[in-house]
Structure formats: structure tokens, C-alpha cells
Coordinates of C-alpha atoms and ligand atoms in Angstrom, one line a residue:
M1 CA -17.7 2.6 -14.4
D2 CA -15.6 5.4 -13.0
V3 CA -11.9 5.6 -14.0
I4 CA -9.1 8.0 -13.2
R5 CA -7.4 9.5 -16.3
I6 CA -3.9 11.0 -15.8
E7 CA -1.9 13.0 -18.4
G8 CA 1.7 12.5 -17.4
G9 CA 4.6 15.0 -17.4
H10 CA 3.0 17.9 -15.6
H11 CA 4.4 19.6 -12.4
V12 CA 2.7 18.6 -9.2
S13 CA 3.6 20.9 -6.3
G14 CA 2.0 22.8 -3.4
V15 CA 0.5 22.0 0.0
V16 CA -1.8 19.0 0.8
K17 CA -3.4 18.2 4.1
V18 CA -4.1 14.6 4.9
E19 CA -7.2 13.3 6.8
G20 CA -7.5 11.2 9.9
A21 CA -6.2 7.7 9.7
K22 CA -8.6 5.2 8.1
N23 CA -6.9 2.3 10.0
S24 CA -7.6 4.1 13.3
A25 CA -11.0 5.7 12.7
L26 CA -12.6 2.3 11.9
K27 CA -11.5 0.8 15.2
L28 CA -12.3 3.9 17.2
M29 CA -15.9 3.8 15.8
A30 CA -16.1 0.1 16.8
A31 CA -14.8 0.9 20.3
T32 CA -17.7 3.3 21.0
I33 CA -19.8 0.2 21.5
L34 CA -17.9 -0.2 24.8
A35 CA -19.0 3.3 26.1
P36 CA -22.9 3.6 26.0
G37 CA -23.8 7.2 25.3
V38 CA -22.9 9.9 22.8
N39 CA -19.2 9.6 21.7
T40 CA -17.8 12.3 19.3
L41 CA -15.0 11.5 16.9
T42 CA -13.3 14.3 15.1
N43 CA -10.8 14.3 12.1
V44 CA -12.7 11.3 10.8
P45 CA -11.9 10.7 7.1
N46 CA -14.9 10.9 4.7
I47 CA -14.2 7.7 2.9
A48 CA -16.2 4.6 1.8
D49 CA -14.9 2.3 4.6
V50 CA -16.0 4.8 7.3
H51 CA -19.5 4.8 5.7
V52 CA -19.6 0.9 5.9
M53 CA -18.5 0.9 9.5
G54 CA -21.3 3.4 10.1
K55 CA -23.8 1.0 8.6
V56 CA -22.5 -1.8 10.8
L57 CA -23.0 0.3 14.0
K58 CA -26.4 1.4 12.9
R59 CA -27.3 -2.3 12.2
L60 CA -26.3 -3.0 15.8
G61 CA -28.7 -0.2 16.9
A62 CA -26.4 2.8 17.3
Q63 CA -27.5 6.3 16.2
I64 CA -25.0 8.3 14.2
E65 CA -25.1 12.0 13.5
V66 CA -22.7 13.5 10.9
V67 CA -22.0 16.7 12.7
D68 CA -19.8 17.9 9.8
E69 CA -17.8 16.2 7.0
H70 CA -15.1 15.0 9.5
T71 CA -17.0 14.8 12.8
L72 CA -19.3 11.9 13.9
S73 CA -21.5 11.8 16.9
I74 CA -22.1 8.1 17.7
D75 CA -24.8 7.2 20.4
T76 CA -24.3 3.6 21.3
S77 CA -26.7 3.6 24.3
T78 CA -29.2 2.2 21.9
V79 CA -27.0 -0.7 20.7
T80 CA -29.0 -3.9 21.5
S81 CA -27.8 -6.3 18.9
W82 CA -24.6 -8.3 18.8
V83 CA -25.0 -9.7 15.3
T84 CA -23.1 -8.3 12.2
P85 CA -24.4 -9.5 8.9
Y86 CA -22.3 -11.2 6.2
Q87 CA -23.0 -8.6 3.5
L88 CA -21.3 -5.8 5.6
V89 CA -18.4 -7.9 6.7
A90 CA -17.9 -9.1 3.1
Q91 CA -17.8 -5.4 2.0
M92 CA -15.1 -4.6 4.6
R93 CA -13.0 -7.0 6.6
A94 CA -12.4 -4.4 9.2
S95 CA -16.0 -5.0 10.3
T96 CA -14.5 -7.8 12.4
A97 CA -13.3 -5.0 14.7
V98 CA -16.7 -5.1 16.4
L99 CA -16.0 -8.6 17.8
G100 CA -13.9 -7.4 20.8
P101 CA -16.2 -4.5 21.7
L102 CA -19.4 -6.7 21.5
L103 CA -17.8 -9.3 23.7
G104 CA -16.7 -6.6 26.1
R105 CA -20.2 -5.1 26.3
F106 CA -22.5 -8.1 25.9
G107 CA -20.3 -11.1 26.5
K108 CA -21.3 -12.4 23.1
A109 CA -21.0 -11.6 19.4
T110 CA -22.0 -13.1 16.1
V111 CA -19.7 -11.9 13.2
A112 CA -19.6 -13.3 9.7
M113 CA -16.4 -15.1 9.0
P114 CA -14.5 -12.6 6.8
G115 CA -13.5 -13.9 3.3
G116 CA -10.1 -13.3 1.8
C117 CA -9.4 -10.3 -0.3
N118 CA -7.0 -9.4 -3.2
I119 CA -4.0 -9.3 -0.9
G120 CA -4.4 -12.4 1.1
A121 CA -6.4 -14.9 3.1
R122 CA -6.9 -12.3 5.9
K123 CA -7.6 -15.0 8.5
I124 CA -8.6 -14.3 12.1
D125 CA -7.2 -17.3 13.8
M126 CA -5.0 -15.2 16.1
H127 CA -8.1 -13.1 17.1
I128 CA -9.9 -16.4 18.0
L129 CA -7.0 -18.0 19.9
G130 CA -6.3 -14.8 21.9
L131 CA -10.0 -14.4 22.9
Q132 CA -10.3 -18.1 23.8
A133 CA -7.5 -17.4 26.4
L134 CA -9.9 -14.8 27.9
G135 CA -12.7 -17.3 28.3
V136 CA -14.5 -16.9 24.9
E137 CA -16.0 -20.0 23.3
F138 CA -16.4 -20.0 19.5
D139 CA -18.5 -22.1 17.1
L140 CA -18.7 -21.6 13.3
D141 CA -22.2 -22.0 12.0
H142 CA -23.0 -21.5 8.3
G143 CA -20.2 -19.0 7.9
D144 CA -21.0 -17.1 11.0
I145 CA -18.7 -17.0 14.0
N146 CA -20.7 -17.3 17.3
A147 CA -18.6 -16.1 20.2
T148 CA -19.8 -16.4 23.8
A149 CA -18.2 -16.0 27.2
P150 CA -20.4 -18.2 29.4
R151 CA -18.3 -17.6 32.5
G152 CA -17.6 -14.0 31.6
L153 CA -14.3 -12.5 30.3
R154 CA -11.3 -13.1 32.5
G155 CA -7.8 -11.5 32.1
D156 CA -5.0 -13.8 31.0
T157 CA -1.7 -13.7 29.2
V158 CA -1.7 -13.9 25.3
T159 CA 1.3 -14.3 23.1
L160 CA 0.6 -13.5 19.4
D161 CA 2.3 -15.7 16.7
F162 CA 2.6 -12.5 14.7
A163 CA 2.2 -8.8 15.7
S164 CA -1.2 -8.7 14.1
V165 CA -2.8 -5.2 14.2
G166 CA -6.4 -6.5 14.1
A167 CA -5.8 -9.3 16.7
T168 CA -4.1 -6.8 19.1
E169 CA -7.1 -4.4 18.7
N170 CA -9.8 -7.0 19.3
L171 CA -7.9 -8.3 22.3
M172 CA -7.5 -4.8 23.8
M173 CA -11.2 -4.0 23.2
A174 CA -12.4 -7.2 24.8
S175 CA -10.0 -7.2 27.8
V176 CA -10.9 -3.7 29.0
R177 CA -14.1 -5.3 30.4
A178 CA -12.5 -8.6 31.6
K179 CA -12.1 -9.5 35.2
G180 CA -8.4 -9.1 36.1
V181 CA -5.3 -8.2 34.1
T182 CA -4.6 -9.2 30.5
T183 CA -1.1 -9.1 29.1
I184 CA -0.5 -9.2 25.3
Y185 CA 3.0 -10.2 24.2
N186 CA 4.2 -9.6 20.6
A187 CA 1.5 -7.0 20.4
A188 CA 1.3 -4.8 17.2
R189 CA 3.0 -1.4 17.8
E190 CA 1.4 0.7 15.0
P191 CA 0.5 4.4 15.8
E192 CA -3.2 3.4 15.2
I193 CA -2.9 0.9 18.2
V194 CA -1.7 3.8 20.4
D195 CA -4.6 5.9 19.2
L196 CA -7.1 3.2 20.1
A197 CA -5.4 2.7 23.5
N198 CA -5.6 6.5 24.1
L199 CA -9.3 6.5 23.3
L200 CA -10.0 3.5 25.6
N201 CA -8.1 5.1 28.4
E202 CA -10.0 8.4 27.9
M203 CA -13.1 6.2 28.3
G204 CA -11.8 5.0 31.7
A205 CA -9.8 1.9 30.7
K206 CA -6.5 1.1 32.3
I207 CA -4.1 0.2 29.4
G208 CA -0.3 0.5 29.6
G209 CA 2.4 -0.3 27.1
A210 CA 0.6 0.5 23.9
G211 CA 3.2 1.2 21.2
S212 CA 5.5 -1.4 22.8
P213 CA 5.5 -5.2 22.2
V214 CA 3.9 -5.8 25.6
I215 CA 0.5 -4.3 26.4
E216 CA -1.1 -4.7 29.8
I217 CA -4.9 -4.1 30.3
E218 CA -6.5 -4.1 33.7
G219 CA -10.2 -4.8 33.3
V220 CA -12.7 -2.2 34.6
D221 CA -16.5 -2.4 35.2
E222 CA -17.6 0.4 32.9
L223 CA -16.5 2.9 30.3
H224 CA -17.9 6.3 29.6
P225 CA -18.4 8.2 26.3
V226 CA -15.7 10.7 25.1
T227 CA -14.7 13.1 22.4
H228 CA -11.5 12.1 20.6
E229 CA -9.6 13.3 17.5
V230 CA -8.4 10.6 15.1
V231 CA -4.6 10.5 14.6
G232 CA -3.4 11.7 11.2
D233 CA -3.2 9.2 8.4
R234 CA 0.5 8.3 8.0
I235 CA -0.2 6.2 4.9
E236 CA -2.1 8.9 3.0
A237 CA 0.8 11.2 3.9
G238 CA 3.3 8.6 2.7
T239 CA 1.4 8.3 -0.5
F240 CA 1.7 12.1 -1.3
I241 CA 5.4 12.0 -0.1
A242 CA 6.1 9.3 -2.6
M243 CA 4.4 11.4 -5.3
A244 CA 6.7 14.3 -4.6
G245 CA 9.6 11.8 -4.7
I246 CA 8.6 10.5 -8.1
T247 CA 7.9 13.9 -9.8
G248 CA 10.7 15.7 -7.9
D249 CA 8.5 18.8 -7.5
P250 CA 8.2 20.4 -4.0
V251 CA 5.2 19.3 -2.0
E252 CA 4.3 20.1 1.7
V253 CA 2.3 17.4 3.4
R254 CA 0.5 18.4 6.5
G255 CA -1.7 16.8 9.2
F256 CA 0.3 13.8 10.4
E257 CA 3.3 13.0 12.7
P258 CA 6.5 12.4 10.7
I259 CA 7.7 10.1 13.4
H260 CA 4.9 7.7 12.4
L261 CA 6.7 7.3 9.1
G262 CA 10.2 7.1 10.5
L263 CA 11.8 4.3 8.4
V264 CA 9.9 5.3 5.3
L265 CA 11.3 8.8 5.4
R266 CA 14.8 7.5 6.1
K267 CA 14.6 5.0 3.2
Y268 CA 13.3 7.8 0.9
E269 CA 16.3 10.0 1.9
Q270 CA 18.6 7.1 1.0
M271 CA 16.9 7.1 -2.4
G272 CA 17.8 10.7 -3.0
I273 CA 14.6 12.4 -1.9
T274 CA 15.0 15.5 0.3
I275 CA 12.7 15.7 3.3
E276 CA 12.4 18.6 5.8
R277 CA 10.5 17.5 8.9
E278 CA 8.3 19.8 11.0
R279 CA 6.1 19.0 14.0
R280 CA 3.1 17.9 12.0
A281 CA 4.3 18.3 8.4
V282 CA 7.1 17.6 5.9
R283 CA 8.4 19.4 2.9
V284 CA 9.6 17.0 0.1
W285 CA 11.4 17.4 -3.2
R286 CA 14.1 15.7 -5.3
E287 CA 16.8 17.1 -7.5
G288 CA 19.0 14.2 -8.5
P289 CA 18.3 10.7 -9.7
L290 CA 16.4 8.1 -7.6
S291 CA 18.8 5.6 -6.1
S292 CA 17.7 1.9 -5.7
V293 CA 17.5 0.6 -2.1
D294 CA 16.3 -2.8 -0.8
I295 CA 13.0 -2.7 1.1
Q296 CA 11.4 -5.4 3.3
T297 CA 8.0 -4.9 4.9
L298 CA 7.5 -5.7 8.6
P299 CA 5.2 -4.7 11.4
F300 CA 5.8 -1.3 12.9
P301 CA 8.3 0.2 13.4
G302 CA 9.5 -1.8 10.3
F303 CA 8.7 -0.6 6.8
P304 CA 4.9 -0.6 6.4
T305 CA 3.3 -3.0 3.9
D306 CA 0.8 -0.2 3.1
M307 CA 3.6 1.8 1.6
Q308 CA 5.1 -1.1 -0.4
A309 CA 3.3 -0.4 -3.7
Q310 CA 4.0 3.3 -3.7
T311 CA 7.7 2.6 -2.9
M312 CA 8.0 0.0 -5.6
C313 CA 6.7 2.6 -8.0
L314 CA 9.7 4.9 -7.0
L315 CA 12.2 2.0 -7.2
A316 CA 11.0 1.0 -10.7
L317 CA 12.5 4.3 -11.9
G318 CA 15.7 3.8 -9.7
S319 CA 19.2 4.2 -11.1
G320 CA 20.0 0.5 -10.3
S321 CA 18.4 -2.7 -9.1
C322 CA 17.0 -3.7 -5.8
I323 CA 14.8 -6.3 -4.0
V324 CA 11.4 -5.6 -2.4
T325 CA 10.4 -8.3 0.1
E326 CA 6.7 -8.5 1.3
N327 CA 6.7 -10.2 4.7
V328 CA 3.2 -9.3 5.9
F329 CA 0.7 -10.3 3.2
E330 CA 1.0 -13.4 1.0
N331 CA -0.2 -11.8 -2.2
R332 CA 0.6 -8.1 -2.3
F333 CA 2.5 -7.9 -5.6
M334 CA -0.4 -7.7 -8.1
F335 CA 0.4 -4.0 -8.4
A336 CA 3.7 -4.9 -9.9
S337 CA 2.1 -6.8 -12.8
E338 CA 0.0 -3.7 -13.6
L339 CA 3.1 -1.5 -13.4
Q340 CA 4.9 -3.8 -15.9
R341 CA 2.2 -2.8 -18.4
M342 CA 3.6 0.7 -18.1
G343 CA 7.1 -0.5 -18.7
A344 CA 8.5 -1.4 -15.3
D345 CA 11.0 -4.2 -15.2
I346 CA 10.0 -6.3 -12.1
R347 CA 10.4 -10.0 -11.6
I348 CA 8.4 -11.7 -8.8
E349 CA 9.9 -14.7 -7.0
G350 CA 7.6 -15.7 -4.1
H351 CA 7.8 -13.0 -1.5
H352 CA 10.5 -11.1 -3.4
A353 CA 10.2 -8.6 -6.2
I354 CA 13.5 -8.0 -8.1
V355 CA 13.2 -4.5 -9.5
H356 CA 15.5 -3.2 -12.3
G357 CA 15.1 0.6 -12.7
V358 CA 14.0 1.8 -16.1
S359 CA 14.2 5.3 -17.5
G360 CA 10.5 6.0 -17.6
F361 CA 6.9 4.7 -17.8
S362 CA 4.5 4.8 -20.7
G363 CA 0.9 5.6 -20.1
A364 CA -1.5 2.6 -20.3
E365 CA -4.9 1.2 -19.2
V366 CA -4.3 -0.4 -15.8
K367 CA -6.5 -1.9 -13.1
S368 CA -6.3 -1.0 -9.5
P369 CA -5.6 -4.3 -7.6
D370 CA -6.2 -2.9 -4.1
L371 CA -6.3 0.4 -2.2
R372 CA -2.6 1.2 -2.1
G373 CA -1.8 -0.4 -5.5
G374 CA -4.4 1.8 -7.1
A375 CA -3.0 5.0 -5.6
A376 CA 0.5 3.9 -6.7
L377 CA -0.8 3.4 -10.3
V378 CA -2.1 6.9 -10.3
M379 CA 1.3 8.1 -9.0
A380 CA 3.0 6.2 -11.9
G381 CA 0.6 8.0 -14.4
L382 CA 1.9 11.4 -13.1
V383 CA 5.3 10.8 -14.7
A384 CA 4.3 8.4 -17.5
D385 CA 4.7 9.4 -21.2
G386 CA 1.1 10.0 -22.4
T387 CA -2.2 9.1 -20.8
T388 CA -2.8 6.5 -18.1
V389 CA -6.3 5.2 -17.3
V390 CA -6.8 3.5 -13.9
S391 CA -10.0 1.4 -13.5
D392 CA -11.5 -0.4 -10.4
I393 CA -11.0 2.9 -8.5
Y394 CA -13.6 1.9 -6.0
H395 CA -10.5 0.5 -4.1
I396 CA -9.1 4.0 -3.9
D397 CA -12.3 5.5 -2.7
R398 CA -12.2 3.1 0.3
G399 CA -9.3 4.8 1.8
Y400 CA -8.5 8.2 0.1
E401 CA -10.8 11.2 0.6
R402 CA -11.1 13.5 -2.5
F403 CA -7.9 11.8 -4.0
V404 CA -8.4 13.3 -7.5
E405 CA -9.3 16.8 -6.1
K406 CA -6.2 16.8 -3.9
L407 CA -4.0 15.9 -6.9
Q408 CA -5.7 18.6 -9.1
A409 CA -5.0 21.2 -6.4
L410 CA -1.3 20.3 -6.7
G411 CA -1.5 20.9 -10.4
A412 CA -1.8 17.3 -11.7
H413 CA -3.7 16.8 -15.0
V414 CA -6.0 14.2 -13.5
E415 CA -9.7 13.7 -13.9
R416 CA -12.3 11.2 -12.8
T417 CA -14.6 10.2 -15.6
S418 CA -17.2 7.5 -16.3
V419 CA -16.7 5.1 -19.2
P420 CA -19.1 2.4 -20.4
D421 CA -18.3 -0.8 -18.7
A422 CA -16.5 -2.8 -21.3
N423 CA -18.0 -6.0 -19.9
V424 CA -21.5 -4.9 -20.6
L425 CA -22.1 -5.5 -24.2
Ligands
LIG501 C1 -4.4 -3.9 9.2 O1 -5.0 -5.0 8.7 C2 -4.7 -2.8 8.2 N1 -6.2 -2.6 8.0 C3 -4.0 -3.1 6.9 O2 -4.2 -1.9 6.0 C4 -2.5 -3.2 7.1 O3 -1.9 -3.6 5.9 C5 -2.3 -4.3 8.2 O4 -3.0 -4.0 9.4 C6 -0.8 -4.5 8.6 O5 -0.3 -3.2 9.0 C7 -6.9 -2.0 8.9 O6 -6.4 -1.5 9.9 C8 -8.4 -1.8 8.6 P1 -2.8 -7.9 10.5 P2 -5.1 -6.4 9.6 O7 -3.8 -8.6 11.4 O8 -5.5 -6.0 11.0 C9 -2.2 -12.4 9.0 C10 -4.8 -0.8 4.0 O9 -4.3 -0.8 2.9 N2 -3.2 -12.8 10.1 O10 -1.7 -7.2 11.0 O11 -6.0 -7.3 8.8 C11 -2.9 -11.6 7.9 O12 -3.6 -12.5 7.0 C12 -4.9 -2.1 4.8 O13 -5.1 0.2 4.7 C13 -3.4 -14.1 10.3 O14 -2.9 -15.0 9.6 O15 -3.6 -6.9 9.5 C14 -1.8 -10.8 7.3 O16 -1.1 -11.7 6.4 C15 -4.5 -3.3 4.0 N3 -4.3 -14.4 11.3 C16 -0.9 -10.6 8.5 O17 -1.2 -11.5 9.5 C17 -4.9 -13.5 12.1 O18 -5.6 -13.8 13.0 C18 -1.0 -9.2 9.1 O19 -2.4 -9.0 9.4 C19 -4.6 -12.1 11.8 C20 -3.7 -11.8 10.8

């Protein structure tokens, strides 16, 4: 199996450019189902999850040309199926993002019920309730969700229990083809939602309010293919910003909008990290000690849950104590138990992690619990005493393109190696 081996204590500085946002690209790819013809997406990250979404679209009948490493040409005029198989949905929960577009195009969809994952149950009850308001009927048959709109999709008002990113996206992508107007209250406000709304409007949709808690969608009869650039990945950017914060060395992070990390950057400045903002870049370094500040994750513009692990890594070396509260997922502290193997002093109490800063980490063998926790463990290894070996790095490959190469270009002593699988005797 592949592992990432990090030798701590080396300077990490220079310039890194982040890719297009994973959490936008996957939905934009799904949305091309709504616009039969050749759609071109640029600034697409070359990551495992994008490859899986490509398989899903091809299974539905789409033809995909990799124009270059970051440009996909997706012809959905040949999409004839509305059935996504379990093995692809099981590989990636985000495959459920085809539910809305398939309903919008065909008035029906069969999507495998997604299982849970390491960070939580990942239910889709809000997707289902919202789509039912638009006239969709569901039945669960042997693990598959069969969705139909026997009387067609009709616009209505939907109020989400929680500002769910996925539910907001599926509702937007179904309602663009509904008869009449749909209003979503308590909609998710993430920059990736705005990117999706922009793509749909470029296709001919009539969506207003994306980025606010109230999104209004006036249904249209048809959508046409477009060319669209994926928004920069604010979480990949935040991950490299956190790395500069933990090592203290100057790093310039390019290719994203700093405003998309507003609260994160403000919290990091409170922690003693210096951040110079530019239009699509930041310069980050730290001279003094890391201060401890309380963090609680919330839907955007609150503190993003996808930056929780990276930030807890910083706080674990803080000069005091603090509380990290995870309000979005029910089980997103597994990273903390791995970090404790490296010497962190963290006590978990339900949704709260009480973090007492320590003077340093010691290198250890640790296991990546999920995508962001894995990146954060590599980050801890950069400043740990000795060598850290991170396994289960397939999580990291899902969302970070050339992660090791980017760190090596910044001067980190990091390598990806294969080791015999200890479980295979
Ligand atoms: C998206 O997941 C992102 N994934 C996640 O990023 C991100 O953490 C999350 O939004 C929150 O920002 C993609 O975009 C592919 P939610 P999503 O619907 O859409 C519960 C990463 O590391 N919920 O906002 O699944 C759900 O279980 C990943 O890049 C329901 O209970 O997030 C979770 O606890 C991790 N019922 C919470 O709401 C529903 O119908 C937030 O989920 C839907 C969600």
C-alpha cells in the first residue's frame, strides 16, 4: 500500500497554486446532464473523485474527452440512462448529485442509496423531502432510490431543516426544469453553490439569490451546453495556508478567492498568523507563537467543517487551551485520535474537542481517517520531531491533486512510497 513519509523540521516556503474546487467540479459535471451537447469545463482538478464522476456520467451514456489535464469536454447528448449503479455511489457519495439533473432531464432517476462514511451517516432525507415538494415520488427498492415525477416537476417552496450543500444543489438542478417558480429557504450559501448557479444561468436557467439563504429558480424549457471555469478550491488553499501557519515559513497561495475563506483567515490572524490578501492569492507566514482560539464549524459563511482538522492541528500547538466544536458532521474527530499518537493533548466530549496546546509533535505511524484529516496529519508531520508515516492516503488522493509534489516544491522532505501491506501475511 502507498504511504506518505514526512521528515519533520525542514523549511517549507515558496509559491503554490491550487486547483479548481473538488466540491464544485463534481456538481458542475453532473449538471451537464441538463444541457444536451458538448459542455467544456476548465480548471477541473485531476483527482480521484473527478475520475469517479466521469465513470458515472459515462455509465449514463455521456462521452468525455480529456482535452488537457484540467479541461473536460462532456457530451451529454448521448445520455440515455437514468440509473446509477451502487458500486459507483458507494465509491463516492457525491454521485448522488446526478439525482437532480436526471430528474430535470428525464423526470426520473434511479440512484443507489448512499451509505455512510467515516465522518457520518451522510443521509439524503432533505434531498428527498425537498424533491417531493416539487412533485417527485420515491420508493426504496433493494437499496436503490427510484425517483419519478409522474405529473412532471412543478415549482414550489422548500425550507431546508439545515443549510445542506447537497440538498440545495439537487433542488437547484431539478427545479431549473420545473414548471413555475421554486423558492429554497435556508439554502446553503457556499461559494460552490454560487459557482453551480452561475453555470446553470450560463446554460439558460433563471436562478436568483445564490449565495444568500433564499434562492429563487424560475423553471425553463431547455438548457444549452456551455464552457465554464471551475471556481478555485478554497479548502485546498486553506490547507496550504494552515501549513504555512504551522511551519511559520512564508508561502504564497494562488488560484482562489480569499473572500471565500473570510472567517478562516480572520481566525488565523487571531492565532498570530500574518496574512496579506491579494485579488486571487494570499501571502502567509508567522513570527510569534500560535495563540489558542475557539472554533465552531457552521455552514458558510461560518467556519468550514472541511478546515476543522487542519485548524485543530494548529491549535494543538497553541500557547493555551481552546474548544473546537463540530456542528456539521456527527463524527469528524477521528483525526484528533491520530494526532494524539503524535503527542497532541485533545479530549473529545461529544461535539466538542478540548485542545491543550503542547510544545511539539513527535513523528509516528498514523492512519488517514478521511480526506481533510489525512492532509492535516501530513501537515503535523512537517513540524514533528523525526519521521511520520501516513497510511490510507487514498483518502488524500480523492481531493488533493499532486499533494506530495506540491509539498516537495515548497521544500518539504516528503515522499510517497509503497510498503508491504501489514495485513497481508
Ligand atoms: C458537502 O457535503 C461537501 N462534499 C463536504 O466536503 C462538506 O463537508 C459539506 O458539503 C459541508 O460543507 C461535496 O461537496 C462533495 P451537507 P454534503 O449536505 O453535501 C447532514 C470534503 O472533505 N444531512 O451540507 O454531503 C449530513 O449528514 C467533503 O470535501 C442530512 O442529515 O454536506 C451532514 O451531517 C466532506 N440529510 C450535514 O447535514 C440530508 O439530506 C451537512 O451535509 C443532507 C445532509
